[in-house]
XYZ file of C-alpha atoms in Angstrom:
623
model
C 167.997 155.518 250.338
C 169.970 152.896 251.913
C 172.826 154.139 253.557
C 176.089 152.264 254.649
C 176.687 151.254 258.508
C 179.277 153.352 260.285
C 181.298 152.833 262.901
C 178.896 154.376 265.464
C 176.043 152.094 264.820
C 179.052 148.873 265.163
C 179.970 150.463 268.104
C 175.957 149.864 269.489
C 176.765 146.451 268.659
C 179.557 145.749 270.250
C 178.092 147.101 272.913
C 175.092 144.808 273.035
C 177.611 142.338 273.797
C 176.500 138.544 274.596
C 175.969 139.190 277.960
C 173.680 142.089 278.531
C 170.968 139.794 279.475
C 171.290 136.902 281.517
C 168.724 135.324 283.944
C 168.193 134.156 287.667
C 168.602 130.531 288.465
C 164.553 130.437 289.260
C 163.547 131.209 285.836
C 163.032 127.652 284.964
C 159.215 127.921 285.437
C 157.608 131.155 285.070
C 155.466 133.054 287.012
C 153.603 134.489 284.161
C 154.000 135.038 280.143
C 155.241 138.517 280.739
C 157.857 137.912 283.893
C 159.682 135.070 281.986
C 162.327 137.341 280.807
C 163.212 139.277 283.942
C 166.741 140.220 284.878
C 169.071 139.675 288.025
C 171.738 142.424 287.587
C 173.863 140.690 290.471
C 174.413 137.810 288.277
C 176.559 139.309 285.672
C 178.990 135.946 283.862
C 182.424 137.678 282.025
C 183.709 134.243 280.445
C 180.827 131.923 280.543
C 181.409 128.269 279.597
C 179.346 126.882 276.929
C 180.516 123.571 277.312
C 178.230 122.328 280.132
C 175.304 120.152 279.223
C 172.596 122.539 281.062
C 174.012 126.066 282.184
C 173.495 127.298 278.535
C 169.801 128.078 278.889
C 170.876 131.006 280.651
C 172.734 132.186 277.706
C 169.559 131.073 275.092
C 167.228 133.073 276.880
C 169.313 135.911 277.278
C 168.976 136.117 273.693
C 165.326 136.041 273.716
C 165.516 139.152 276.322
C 167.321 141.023 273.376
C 163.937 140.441 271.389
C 162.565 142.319 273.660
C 164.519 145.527 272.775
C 163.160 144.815 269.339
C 159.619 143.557 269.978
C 157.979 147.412 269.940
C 159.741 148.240 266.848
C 158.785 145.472 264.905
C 155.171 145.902 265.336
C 155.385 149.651 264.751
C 157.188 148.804 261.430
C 154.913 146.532 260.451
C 151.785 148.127 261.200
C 152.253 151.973 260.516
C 153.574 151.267 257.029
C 150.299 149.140 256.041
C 146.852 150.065 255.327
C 145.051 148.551 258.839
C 145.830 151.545 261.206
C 145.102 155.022 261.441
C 146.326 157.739 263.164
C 144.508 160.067 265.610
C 145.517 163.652 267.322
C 147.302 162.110 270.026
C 149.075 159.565 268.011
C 153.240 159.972 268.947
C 155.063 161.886 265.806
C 157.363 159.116 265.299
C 154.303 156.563 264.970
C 153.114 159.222 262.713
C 156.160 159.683 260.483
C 156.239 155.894 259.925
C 152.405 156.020 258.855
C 153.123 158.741 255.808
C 156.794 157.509 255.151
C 158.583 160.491 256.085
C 160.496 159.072 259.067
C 164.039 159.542 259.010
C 167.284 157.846 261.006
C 166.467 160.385 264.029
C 163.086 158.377 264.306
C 161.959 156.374 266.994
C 161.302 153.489 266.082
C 164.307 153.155 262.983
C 167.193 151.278 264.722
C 169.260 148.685 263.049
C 170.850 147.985 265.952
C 167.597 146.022 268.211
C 168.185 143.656 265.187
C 172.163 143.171 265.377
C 172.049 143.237 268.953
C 169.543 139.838 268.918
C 172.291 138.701 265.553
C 175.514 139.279 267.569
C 174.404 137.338 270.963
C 173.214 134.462 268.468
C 176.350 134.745 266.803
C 178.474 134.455 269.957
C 176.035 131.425 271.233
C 177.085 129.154 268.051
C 179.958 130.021 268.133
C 180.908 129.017 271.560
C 178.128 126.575 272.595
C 179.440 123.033 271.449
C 177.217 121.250 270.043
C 178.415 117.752 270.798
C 177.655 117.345 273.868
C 175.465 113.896 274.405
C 174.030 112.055 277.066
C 173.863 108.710 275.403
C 172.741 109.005 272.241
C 170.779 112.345 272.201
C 172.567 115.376 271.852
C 171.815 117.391 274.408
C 172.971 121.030 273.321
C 170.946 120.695 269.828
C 167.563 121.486 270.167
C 168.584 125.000 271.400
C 171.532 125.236 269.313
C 169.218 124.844 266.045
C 166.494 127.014 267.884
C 168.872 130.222 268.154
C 169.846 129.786 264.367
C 166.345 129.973 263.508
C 166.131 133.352 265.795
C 169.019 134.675 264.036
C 167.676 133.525 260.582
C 164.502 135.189 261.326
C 165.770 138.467 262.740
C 168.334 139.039 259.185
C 165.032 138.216 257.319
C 163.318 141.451 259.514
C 166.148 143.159 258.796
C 165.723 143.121 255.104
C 162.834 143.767 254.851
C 162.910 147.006 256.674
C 166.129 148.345 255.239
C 166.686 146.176 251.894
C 170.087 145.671 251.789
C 172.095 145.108 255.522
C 175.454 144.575 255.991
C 175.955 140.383 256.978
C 177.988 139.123 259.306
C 178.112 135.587 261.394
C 181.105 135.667 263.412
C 180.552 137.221 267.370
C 182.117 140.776 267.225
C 183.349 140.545 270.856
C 186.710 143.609 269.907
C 186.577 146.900 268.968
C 189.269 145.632 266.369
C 186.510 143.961 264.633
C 184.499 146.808 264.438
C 186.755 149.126 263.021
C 188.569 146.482 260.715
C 185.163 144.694 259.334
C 184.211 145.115 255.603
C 181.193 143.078 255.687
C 178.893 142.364 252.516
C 175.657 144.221 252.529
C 173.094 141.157 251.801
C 169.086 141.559 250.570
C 166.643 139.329 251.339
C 167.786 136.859 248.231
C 171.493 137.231 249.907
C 170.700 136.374 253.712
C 168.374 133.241 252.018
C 171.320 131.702 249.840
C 173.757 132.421 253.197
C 171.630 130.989 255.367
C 169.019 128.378 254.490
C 171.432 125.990 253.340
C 172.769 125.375 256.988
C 169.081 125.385 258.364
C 168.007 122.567 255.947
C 170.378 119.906 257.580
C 168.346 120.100 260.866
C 165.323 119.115 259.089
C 163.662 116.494 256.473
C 163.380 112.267 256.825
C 165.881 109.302 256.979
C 165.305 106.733 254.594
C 162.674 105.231 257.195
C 160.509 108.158 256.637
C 161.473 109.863 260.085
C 161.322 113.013 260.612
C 164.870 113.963 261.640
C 164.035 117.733 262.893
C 164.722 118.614 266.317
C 162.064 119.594 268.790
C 162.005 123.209 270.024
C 163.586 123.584 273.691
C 161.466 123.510 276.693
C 162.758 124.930 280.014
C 160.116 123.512 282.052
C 156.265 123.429 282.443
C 153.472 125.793 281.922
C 153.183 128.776 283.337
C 150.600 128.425 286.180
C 148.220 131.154 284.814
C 145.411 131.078 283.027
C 146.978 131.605 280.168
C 149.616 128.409 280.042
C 152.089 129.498 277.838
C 154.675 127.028 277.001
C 158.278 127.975 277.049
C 158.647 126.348 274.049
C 156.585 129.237 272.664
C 159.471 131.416 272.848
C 161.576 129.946 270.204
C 160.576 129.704 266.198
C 160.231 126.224 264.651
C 162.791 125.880 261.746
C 160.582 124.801 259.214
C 158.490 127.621 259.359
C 161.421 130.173 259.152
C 162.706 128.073 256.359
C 159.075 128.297 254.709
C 158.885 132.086 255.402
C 162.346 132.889 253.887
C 161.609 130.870 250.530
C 157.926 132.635 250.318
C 160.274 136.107 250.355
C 161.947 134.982 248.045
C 159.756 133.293 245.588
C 160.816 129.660 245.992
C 157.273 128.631 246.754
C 157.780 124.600 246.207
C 160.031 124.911 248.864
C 157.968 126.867 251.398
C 155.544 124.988 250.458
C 156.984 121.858 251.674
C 158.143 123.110 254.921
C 155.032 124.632 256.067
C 153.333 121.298 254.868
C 156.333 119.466 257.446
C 155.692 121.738 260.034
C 151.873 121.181 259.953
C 152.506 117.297 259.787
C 155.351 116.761 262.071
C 156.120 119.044 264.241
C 152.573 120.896 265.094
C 150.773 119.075 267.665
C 147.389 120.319 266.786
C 147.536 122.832 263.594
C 143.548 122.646 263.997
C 143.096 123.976 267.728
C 139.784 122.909 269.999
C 138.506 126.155 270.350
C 137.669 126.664 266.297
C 134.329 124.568 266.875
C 133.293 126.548 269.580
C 133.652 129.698 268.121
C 132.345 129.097 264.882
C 128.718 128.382 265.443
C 128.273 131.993 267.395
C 127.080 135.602 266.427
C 127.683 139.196 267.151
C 124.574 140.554 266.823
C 122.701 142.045 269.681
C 119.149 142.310 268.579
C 116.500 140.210 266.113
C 116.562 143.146 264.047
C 119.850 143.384 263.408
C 119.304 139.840 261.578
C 117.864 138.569 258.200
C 114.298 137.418 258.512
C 114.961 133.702 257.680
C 117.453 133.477 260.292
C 117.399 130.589 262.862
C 118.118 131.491 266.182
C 118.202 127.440 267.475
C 120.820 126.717 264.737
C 123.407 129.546 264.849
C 123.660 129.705 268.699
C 123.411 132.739 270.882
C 122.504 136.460 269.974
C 124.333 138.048 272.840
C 127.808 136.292 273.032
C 130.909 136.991 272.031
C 133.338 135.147 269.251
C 135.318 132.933 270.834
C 137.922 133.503 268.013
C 139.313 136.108 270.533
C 140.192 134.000 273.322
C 143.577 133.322 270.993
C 145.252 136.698 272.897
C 144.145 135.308 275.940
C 145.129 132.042 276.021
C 147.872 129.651 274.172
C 145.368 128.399 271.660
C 146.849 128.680 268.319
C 149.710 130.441 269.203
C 153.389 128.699 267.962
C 155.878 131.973 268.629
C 155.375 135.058 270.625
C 157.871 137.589 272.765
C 157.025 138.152 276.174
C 157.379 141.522 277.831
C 157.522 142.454 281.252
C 154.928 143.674 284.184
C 156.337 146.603 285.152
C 159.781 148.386 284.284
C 161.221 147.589 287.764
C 161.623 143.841 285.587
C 162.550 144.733 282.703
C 161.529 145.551 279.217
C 158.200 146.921 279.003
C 156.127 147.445 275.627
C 154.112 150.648 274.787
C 151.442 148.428 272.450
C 148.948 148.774 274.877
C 149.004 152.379 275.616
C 149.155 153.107 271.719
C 146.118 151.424 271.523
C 144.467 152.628 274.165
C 144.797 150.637 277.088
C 146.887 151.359 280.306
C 148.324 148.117 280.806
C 151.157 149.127 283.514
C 148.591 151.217 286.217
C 147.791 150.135 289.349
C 144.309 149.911 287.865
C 144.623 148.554 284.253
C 142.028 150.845 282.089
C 140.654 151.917 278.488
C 142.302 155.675 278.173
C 140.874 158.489 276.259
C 144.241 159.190 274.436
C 144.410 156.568 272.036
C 146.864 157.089 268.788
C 146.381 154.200 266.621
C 142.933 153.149 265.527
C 141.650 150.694 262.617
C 141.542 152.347 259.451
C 138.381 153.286 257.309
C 139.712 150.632 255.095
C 139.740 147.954 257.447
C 136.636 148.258 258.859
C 135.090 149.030 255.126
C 136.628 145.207 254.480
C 135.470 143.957 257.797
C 131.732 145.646 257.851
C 131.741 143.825 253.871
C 131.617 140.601 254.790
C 129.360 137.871 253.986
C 128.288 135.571 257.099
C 126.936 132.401 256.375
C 123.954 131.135 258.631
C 121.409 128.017 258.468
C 118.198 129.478 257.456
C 114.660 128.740 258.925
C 114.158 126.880 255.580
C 116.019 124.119 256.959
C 114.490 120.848 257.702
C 115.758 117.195 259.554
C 116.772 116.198 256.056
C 118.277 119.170 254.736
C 120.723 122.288 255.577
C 120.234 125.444 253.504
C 123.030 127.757 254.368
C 122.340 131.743 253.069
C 124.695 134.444 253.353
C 123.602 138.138 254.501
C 125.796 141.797 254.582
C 126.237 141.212 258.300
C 130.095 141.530 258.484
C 133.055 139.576 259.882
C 132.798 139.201 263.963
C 136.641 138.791 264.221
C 136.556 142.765 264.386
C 133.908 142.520 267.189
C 135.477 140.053 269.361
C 138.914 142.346 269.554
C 136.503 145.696 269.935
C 135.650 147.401 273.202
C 133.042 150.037 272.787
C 131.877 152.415 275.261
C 128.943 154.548 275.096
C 128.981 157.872 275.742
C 125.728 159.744 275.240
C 125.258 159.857 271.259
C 128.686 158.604 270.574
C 130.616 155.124 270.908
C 134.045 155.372 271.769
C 135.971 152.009 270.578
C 139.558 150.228 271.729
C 141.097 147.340 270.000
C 141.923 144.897 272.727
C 144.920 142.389 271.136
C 147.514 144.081 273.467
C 145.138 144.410 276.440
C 145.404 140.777 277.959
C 149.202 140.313 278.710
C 151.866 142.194 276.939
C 153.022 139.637 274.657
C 153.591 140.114 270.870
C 153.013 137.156 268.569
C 155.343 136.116 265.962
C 153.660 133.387 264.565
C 150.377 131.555 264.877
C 149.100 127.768 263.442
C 146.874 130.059 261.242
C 149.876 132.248 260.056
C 151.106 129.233 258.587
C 148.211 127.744 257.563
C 147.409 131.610 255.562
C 151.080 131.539 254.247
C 150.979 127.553 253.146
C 148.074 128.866 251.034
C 150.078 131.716 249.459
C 152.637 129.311 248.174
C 150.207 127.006 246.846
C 148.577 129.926 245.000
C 151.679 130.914 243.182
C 152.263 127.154 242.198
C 149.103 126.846 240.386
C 147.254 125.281 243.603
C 144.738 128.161 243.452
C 141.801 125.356 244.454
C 144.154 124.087 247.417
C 144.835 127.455 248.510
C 140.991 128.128 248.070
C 140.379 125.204 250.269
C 142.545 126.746 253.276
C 140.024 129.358 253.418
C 136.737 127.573 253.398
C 137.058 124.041 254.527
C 140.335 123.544 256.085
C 142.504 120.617 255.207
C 140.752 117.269 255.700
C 140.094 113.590 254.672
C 136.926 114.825 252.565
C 138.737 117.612 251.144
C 138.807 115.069 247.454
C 134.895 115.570 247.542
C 135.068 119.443 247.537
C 133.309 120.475 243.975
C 136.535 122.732 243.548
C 139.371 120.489 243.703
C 140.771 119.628 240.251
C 142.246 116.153 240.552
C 145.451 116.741 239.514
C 145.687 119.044 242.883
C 144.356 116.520 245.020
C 147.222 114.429 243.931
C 149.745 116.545 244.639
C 148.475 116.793 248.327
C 148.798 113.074 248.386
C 152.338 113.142 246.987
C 154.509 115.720 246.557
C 152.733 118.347 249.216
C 151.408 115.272 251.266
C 149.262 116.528 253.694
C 146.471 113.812 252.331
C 149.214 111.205 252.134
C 148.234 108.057 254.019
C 150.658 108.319 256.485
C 149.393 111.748 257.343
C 145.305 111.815 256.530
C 144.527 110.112 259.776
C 145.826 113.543 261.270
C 143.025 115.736 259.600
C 139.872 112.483 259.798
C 136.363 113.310 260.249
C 136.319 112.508 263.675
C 138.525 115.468 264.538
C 135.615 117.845 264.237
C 137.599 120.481 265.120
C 139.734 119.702 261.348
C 136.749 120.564 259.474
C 137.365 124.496 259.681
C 138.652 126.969 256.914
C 140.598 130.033 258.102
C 137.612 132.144 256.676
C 135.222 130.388 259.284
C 136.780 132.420 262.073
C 134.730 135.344 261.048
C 131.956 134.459 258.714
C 129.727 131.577 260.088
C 129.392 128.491 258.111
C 131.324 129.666 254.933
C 132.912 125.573 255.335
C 130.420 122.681 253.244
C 130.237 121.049 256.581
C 126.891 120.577 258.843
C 127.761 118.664 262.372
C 130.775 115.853 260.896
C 129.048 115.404 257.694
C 130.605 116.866 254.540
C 127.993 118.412 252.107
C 129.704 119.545 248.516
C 128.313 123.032 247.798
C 126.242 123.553 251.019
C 127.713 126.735 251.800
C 127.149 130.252 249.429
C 130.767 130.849 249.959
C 132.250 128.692 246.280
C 135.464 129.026 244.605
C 134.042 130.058 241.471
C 131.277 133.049 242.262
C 134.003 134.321 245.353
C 136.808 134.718 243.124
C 134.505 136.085 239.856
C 133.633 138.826 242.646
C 137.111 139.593 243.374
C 138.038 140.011 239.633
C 135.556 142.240 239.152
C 136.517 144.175 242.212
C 140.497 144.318 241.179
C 139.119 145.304 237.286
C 137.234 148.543 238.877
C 140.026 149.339 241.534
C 143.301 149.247 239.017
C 141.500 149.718 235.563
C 142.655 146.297 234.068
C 140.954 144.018 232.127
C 140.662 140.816 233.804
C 140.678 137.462 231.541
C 140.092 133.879 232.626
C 143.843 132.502 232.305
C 145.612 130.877 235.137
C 147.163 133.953 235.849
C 144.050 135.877 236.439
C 142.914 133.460 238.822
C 146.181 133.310 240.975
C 145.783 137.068 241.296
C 142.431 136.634 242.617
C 142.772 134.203 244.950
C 146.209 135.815 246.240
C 144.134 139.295 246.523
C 141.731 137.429 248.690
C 144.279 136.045 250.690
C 145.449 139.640 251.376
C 141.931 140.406 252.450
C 141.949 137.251 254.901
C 145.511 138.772 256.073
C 143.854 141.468 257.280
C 140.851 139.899 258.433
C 143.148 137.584 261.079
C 146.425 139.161 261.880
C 145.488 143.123 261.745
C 147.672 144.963 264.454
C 149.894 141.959 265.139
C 152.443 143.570 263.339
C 152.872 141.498 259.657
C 151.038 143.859 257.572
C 153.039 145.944 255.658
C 155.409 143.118 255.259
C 152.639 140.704 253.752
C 151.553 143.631 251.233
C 155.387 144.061 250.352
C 155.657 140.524 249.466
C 152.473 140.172 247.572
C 153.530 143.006 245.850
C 156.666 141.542 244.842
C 155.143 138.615 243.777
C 152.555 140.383 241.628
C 155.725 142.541 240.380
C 157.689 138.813 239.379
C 154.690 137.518 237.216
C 151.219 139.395 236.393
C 149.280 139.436 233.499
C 148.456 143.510 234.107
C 151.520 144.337 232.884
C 154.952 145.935 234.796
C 155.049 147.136 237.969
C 151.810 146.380 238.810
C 152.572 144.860 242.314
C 154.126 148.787 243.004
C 150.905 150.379 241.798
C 148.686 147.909 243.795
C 150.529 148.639 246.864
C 150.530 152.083 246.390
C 146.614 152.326 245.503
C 145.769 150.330 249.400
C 148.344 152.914 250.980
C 146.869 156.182 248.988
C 144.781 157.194 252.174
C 147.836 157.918 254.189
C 149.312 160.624 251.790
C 152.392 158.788 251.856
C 155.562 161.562 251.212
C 157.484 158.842 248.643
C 155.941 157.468 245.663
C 154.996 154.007 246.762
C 155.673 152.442 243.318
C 158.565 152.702 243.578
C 160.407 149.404 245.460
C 163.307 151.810 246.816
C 160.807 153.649 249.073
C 159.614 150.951 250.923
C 162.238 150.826 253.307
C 163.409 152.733 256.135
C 167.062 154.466 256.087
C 169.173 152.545 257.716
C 171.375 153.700 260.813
């Protein structure tokens, strides 16, 4: 049940402040990912001035260190309450109350107030940082003063999710007065969308040149000079894909649609990073026999080598969004990710610990172990490709795994949180995965399809299952084949001729070298989704037809699968089954409810302690 705020939890608030968190003047390039955030507590500012053109970044990221506070909790959230994770006998009670949905407001990891306290110091910035400010003709003070309403955006749309309905507010509470005085409306996720897109929108879209008139996300200086050269532009969210996430929560899929499509056109640099054609082409497997016979060992690379699809938590490839966390607690904010999965990050002597609490479920690795992986077979000749598929699983699992042997046994860790303590909010693939979603739900099950297994490129027309009418719609309307954007996705950008699906599974794409074959690969629209109809008809006991409907089902239930596939443990998961669920709830063919009976069905193995078909229990009190 969702419970009103009282004047305690305002009181955390106020609290908070706007200037819990401010920075040292040397934090303008960062030693590492996880220092960036660190705090001088003999720099304390009482009545800042948001008037200058530059002090103000001092201010922004102080905002970003309140993430921090929040950056645990929202993975916990996200992951507990899904179907990817599974306890073990020294996994923390609170973790455990949040995996069978009997946590209450004296949990852990239930706190309104990480949320408000990121809210109120956005809601102080805007409404003190002016916004005019130009040198020239540029305005200075806007890409950061658009940035930190897209953080505040974002963290209401968290908010919602987790409680339902939260009480709104967008003026700074800076007086007790306020507290006690305030009768603010309690908003759900359709509220905080119709309060708060609106003003978002006029910082994006075109001039009648065609220009893109969006504003660039703020960079406080170079690279980090680490290995892993994080950006500090990474620490902000892009407004289009907020925008696109808060109409896919809400059902407005044309228009998420069309901002993910702008982000991936205008404001990505490279949605299709380097590194997918290197890891593509390699295996897994250890040994020949762990192979089928008519596999060719001079074609699919390596036996002994590791996916390269891992070096993602290593490194900046793909990544748009993350939160940095801190070294050691002498810093700052610290994150207990690591240790939960298994790893002490903060020793003297980082290590793989015997104590680890969260592990992937029996479902995930059941969908992992499943997997088709498409190889080039020994049949092969100069003039032809034959691609075959064999049980031999999806290596995305594998590249994240450390095992251990122990005599007869294999101890394993899952090593996303074992690089540098940073937790990623959103990834070129998240968007590509939730573009797909939204196309799904408008009808563009083949252009959804086509995000999976071949990626978005100039040959995408040629692909045997794209119905024309879709293909014009990319062109148009969705226009990511529109001439002024195709040269962005050619054949010559070999690295654009990769589905999301490839990360995993070999050569599931109908491309050999930079030559586009229709139907090379097993992995077709037609006998993939025919397989997952036949799988939802013997999981929920419904008869599956052939309509439009059935199909968009299908494909979206695959899309779960690939969900799970590429984000486990990142902390999305029980929000991305909440939404699908909602959507299956707003228009199936399997009659009412069925998006609460689907959800409940993947969560069964927890023994959940509420009845999961119901929408009510899927959030946390609030306090």
């Amino acid at each position: 049940m969702i419970t009103k705020i009282n004047n305690k939890n305002w009181v955390k608030v106020f609290m908070a402040g706007v200037f819990s968190y401010l920075l040292p003047l040397t934090s303008y390039l960062f030693t590492s990912c996880s220092d960036m955030l660190e705090t001088d507590s003999s720099r304390q500012v009482f009545d800042p001035d948001m008037n200058a053109k530059t002090d103000s970044v001092y201010y922004a990221l102080g905002i970003l260190q309140a993430m921090q506070q929040m950056a645990d909790q929202y993975v916990f959230q996200g992951e507990m309450r899904g179907d990817l994770v599974q306890t073990t006998p020294y996994t923390d009670k609170n973790l455990r109350q949040l995996a069978d949905f009997s946590a209450t407001t004296t949990n852990k990891y239930d706190s309104a107030y990480v949320y408000y306290r990121v809210i109120n110091n956005c809601n102080y910035y805007i409404a003190h940082r002016d916004s005019t400010l130009r040198t020239g003709a540029t305005y200075v003070a806007m890409p950061e003063y658009v940035a930190v309403k897209a953080i505040r955006a974002w963290t209401y749309m968290q908010l919602a999710r987790v409680y339902g309905k939260v009480p709104f507010y967008t003026e700074p509470l800076t007086q007790i007065s306020q507290i006690d005085n305030s009768n603010f409306p309690e908003l759900d996720l359709s509220g905080i969308v119709a309060a708060l897109a609106p003003d978002l929108e006029q910082y994006v879209g075109y001039n009648t040149k065609g220009e893109y008139l969006g504003y660039t996300l703020p960079s406080y200086g170079g690279s980090t000079p680490t290995s892993s050269a994080f950006y500090t532009s990474n620490i902000f969210l892009p407004v289009d894909v907020v925008l696109g996430d808060m109409y896919l929560e809400t059902e407005q899929f044309g228009k998420a649609a069309q901002h993910y499509v702008t982000y991936l056109t205008q404001v990505s640099s490279d949605p299709y990073t380097d590194y997918m054609e290197t890891y593509t082409s390699r295996s897994r497997f250890g040994t020949a026999d762990d192979l089928p016979g008519d596999w060719d060992p001079q074609r699919n690379g390596s036996l002994r080598t590791t996916a390269y699809w891992s070096q993602i938590f290593s490194s900046n490839f793909d990544l748009i969004s993350y939160i940095p966390m801190n070294t050691n607690s002498r810093r700052g904010v610290i994150t207990e990710l690591p240790e939960a999965f298994g790893y002490d990050y903060y020793s003297n002597e980082p290590d793989y610990i015997d104590e680890v609490q969260l592990i992937p479920s029996k479902d995930y690795l059941t969908l992992s172990e499943s997997q088709d992986y498409y190889y080039i077979s020994t049949a092969s000749t100069s003039s032809e490709t034959v691609v075959n598929a064999a049980k031999l699983g999806d290596t995305r699992y594998n590249s994240i795994l450390h095992e251990e042997i122990e005599g007869d046994s294999i101890k394993s860790w899952m090593m996303k949180y074992s690089n540098e303590p940073c937790i990623r909010l959103y990834r070129n693939t998240t968007v590509l995965l939730h573009l797909a979603e939204a196309f799904n739900r408008l009808g563009l099950y083949d252009a959804a399809f086509a995000i999976l297994k071949d990626g978005i490129h100039e040959y995408l027309p040629l692909a045997l299952y794209m119905r024309p009418e879709t293909v014009d719609l990319l062109k148009t309307v969705y226009p990511l084949l529109s001439e002024a954007n195709i040269s962005k996705f050619d054949r010559n950008q070999s690295s654009a001729f990769y589905g999301v699906h490839n990360h995993g599974t070999g050569l599931s794409r109908d491309v050999s070298g930079t030559v586009y074959m229709p139907g090379l690969s097993p992995y077709q629209f037609e006998p993939v989704v025919l397989q997952k109809m036949q799988e939802i008809a013997e999981t929920y006991n419904v008869n599956i037809g052939s309509t439009d409907q059935d199909i968009i089902n299908a494909v979206e239930d695959l899309l779960c699968d690939e969900y799970a596939l590429e984000l486990a443990f990142e902390g999305s998961r029980f929000y991305d089954l909440c939404r699908l669920a909602r959507h299956k709830n707003a228009s199936s063919p399997y009659g009412a409810n069925f998006g609460g009976q689907w959800l409940a069905k993947k969560l069964a193995y927890k023994n959940p302690v509420k009845d999961l078909t119901n929408e009510s229990n899927w959030y946390l009190p609030f306090k």
